[in-house]
XYZ file of C-alpha atoms in Angstrom:
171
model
C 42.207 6.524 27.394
C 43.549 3.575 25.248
C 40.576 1.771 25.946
C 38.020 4.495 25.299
C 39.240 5.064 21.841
C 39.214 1.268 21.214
C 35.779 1.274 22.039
C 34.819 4.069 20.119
C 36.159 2.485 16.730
C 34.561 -0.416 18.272
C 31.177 1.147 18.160
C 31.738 3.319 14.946
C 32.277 0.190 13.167
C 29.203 -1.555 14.232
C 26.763 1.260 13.485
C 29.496 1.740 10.062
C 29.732 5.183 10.840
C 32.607 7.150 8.548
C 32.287 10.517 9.673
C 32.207 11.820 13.115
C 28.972 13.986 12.280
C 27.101 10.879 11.990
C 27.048 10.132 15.723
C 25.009 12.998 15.859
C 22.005 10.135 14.978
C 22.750 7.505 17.961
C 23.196 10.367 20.301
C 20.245 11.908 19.572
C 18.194 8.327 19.393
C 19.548 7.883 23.148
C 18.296 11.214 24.417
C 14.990 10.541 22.587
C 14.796 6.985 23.916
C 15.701 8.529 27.503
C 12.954 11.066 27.423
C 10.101 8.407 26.254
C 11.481 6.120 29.198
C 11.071 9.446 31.703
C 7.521 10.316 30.061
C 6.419 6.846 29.950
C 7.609 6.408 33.596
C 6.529 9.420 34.787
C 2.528 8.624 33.692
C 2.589 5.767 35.721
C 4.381 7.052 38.604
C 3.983 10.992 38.554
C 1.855 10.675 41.915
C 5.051 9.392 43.958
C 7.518 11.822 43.123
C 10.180 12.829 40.533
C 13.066 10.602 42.052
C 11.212 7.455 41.619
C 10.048 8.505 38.049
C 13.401 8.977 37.545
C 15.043 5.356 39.037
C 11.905 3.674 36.990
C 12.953 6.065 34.080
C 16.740 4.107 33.865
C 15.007 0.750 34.074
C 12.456 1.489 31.485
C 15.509 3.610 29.601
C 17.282 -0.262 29.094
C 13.911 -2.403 28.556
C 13.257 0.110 25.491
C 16.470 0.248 24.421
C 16.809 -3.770 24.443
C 13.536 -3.897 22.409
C 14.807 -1.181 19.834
C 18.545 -2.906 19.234
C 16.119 -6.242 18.625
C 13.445 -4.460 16.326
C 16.898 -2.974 14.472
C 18.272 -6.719 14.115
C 14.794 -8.100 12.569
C 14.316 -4.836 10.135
C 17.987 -4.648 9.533
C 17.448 -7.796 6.566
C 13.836 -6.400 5.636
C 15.160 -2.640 4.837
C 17.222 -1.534 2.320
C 19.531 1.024 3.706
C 23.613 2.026 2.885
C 24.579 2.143 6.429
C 23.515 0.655 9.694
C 23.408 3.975 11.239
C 20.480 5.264 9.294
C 17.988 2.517 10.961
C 18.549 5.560 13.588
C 17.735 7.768 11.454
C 14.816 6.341 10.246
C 13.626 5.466 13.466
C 13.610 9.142 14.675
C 11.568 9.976 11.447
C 8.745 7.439 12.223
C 8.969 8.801 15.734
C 8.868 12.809 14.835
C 5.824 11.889 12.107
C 3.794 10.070 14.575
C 4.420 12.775 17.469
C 3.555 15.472 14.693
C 0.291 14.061 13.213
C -0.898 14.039 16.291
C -0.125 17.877 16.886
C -1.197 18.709 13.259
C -4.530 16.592 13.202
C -5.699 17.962 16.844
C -6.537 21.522 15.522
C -7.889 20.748 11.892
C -10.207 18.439 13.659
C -11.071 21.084 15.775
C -11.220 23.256 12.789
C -13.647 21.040 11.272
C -16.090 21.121 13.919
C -15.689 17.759 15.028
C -15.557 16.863 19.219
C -16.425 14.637 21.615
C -19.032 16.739 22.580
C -20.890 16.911 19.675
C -20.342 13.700 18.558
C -20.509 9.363 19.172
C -17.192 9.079 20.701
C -16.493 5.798 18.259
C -17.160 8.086 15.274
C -15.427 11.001 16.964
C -12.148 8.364 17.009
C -12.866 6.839 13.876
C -12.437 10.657 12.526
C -9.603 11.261 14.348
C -7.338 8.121 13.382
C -8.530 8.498 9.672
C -7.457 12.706 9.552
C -3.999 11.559 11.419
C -3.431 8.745 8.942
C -4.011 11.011 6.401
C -1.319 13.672 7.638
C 0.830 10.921 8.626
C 1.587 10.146 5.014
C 2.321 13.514 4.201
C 4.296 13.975 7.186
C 6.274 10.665 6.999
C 7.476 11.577 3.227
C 8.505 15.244 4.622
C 10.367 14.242 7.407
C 11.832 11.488 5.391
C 13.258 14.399 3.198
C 14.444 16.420 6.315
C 16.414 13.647 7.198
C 17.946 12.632 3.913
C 15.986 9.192 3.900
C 13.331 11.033 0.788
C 14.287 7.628 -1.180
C 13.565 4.740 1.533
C 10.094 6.641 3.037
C 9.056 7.611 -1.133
C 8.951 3.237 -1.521
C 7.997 2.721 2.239
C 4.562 5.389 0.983
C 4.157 3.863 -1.796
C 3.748 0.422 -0.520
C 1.179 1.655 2.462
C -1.008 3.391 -0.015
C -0.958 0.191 -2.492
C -1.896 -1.121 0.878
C -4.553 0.710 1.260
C -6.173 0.194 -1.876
C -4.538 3.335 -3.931
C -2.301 1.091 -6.261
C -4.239 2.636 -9.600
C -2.771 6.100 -8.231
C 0.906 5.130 -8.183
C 1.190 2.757 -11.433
């Protein structure tokens, strides 16, 4: 018991977590991570059965998770944040924007008139990636509100679009 508690205020320190409520973000980044280990697992393997998906799930579950704790050490100079704990955070926003451009650009595509079917399937992409950029910037600053990280994704937005040519927008 000793131990576990030890380890706790190990771990709390680390991630300089004050308040209990703030685990909330490395729990839910592990249950995230596990279900993009299962999904990515179960694509490759869904043809040999759910308890292989699930043994390659664990193994993919530690090879992401060892690539995320070193993408958090390189960023962790580059971005400006209070607490260690909100990489998490901002992690999970850059993961819920890219999932939901995808579900928000699918039907106003559609909308639009544009398919495969009626269209050269490098232009149909082209399309595609450009609408999804597009509602990825809106989403990204949205989400970065939700999750109390407005500040960090405002600059991060501002910087793409310079980026992308729109710096006589933003001065």
């Amino acid at each position: 018991m000793q131990h576990d508690i030890r380890a706790m205020e190990k771990f709390k320190k680390h991630w300089e977590i004050q308040h209990n409520w703030q685990l909330l973000f490395p729990f839910f980044g592990l249950v995230i991570l596990g279900y993009s280990a299962f999904k990515i697992s179960n694509a490759f393997l869904e043809n040999y059965g759910l308890t292989l998906s699930l043994v390659a799930s664990i193994f993919v579950f530690f090879l992401l998770l060892k690539l995320t704790l070193f993408i958090f050490k390189k960023l962790e100079k580059k971005w400006i944040l209070d607490y260690k704990w909100e990489m998490i955070r901002v992690f999970m926003v850059f993961a819920f924007t890219g999932t939901s451009s995808l579900f928000v650009g699918r039907p106003i595509i559609k909308l639009i008139g544009i398919t495969k079917e009626n269209l050269n399937p490098i232009l149909y992409w082209f399309l595609f990636i450009i609408i999804g950029l597009i509602f990825y910037q809106i989403l990204l600053v949205m989400f970065g509100w939700l999750f109390g990280q407005f500040k960090f994704f405002w600059e991060f937005e501002k910087k793409m679009l310079r980026r992308f040519g729109f710096k006589r927008f933003l001065d």
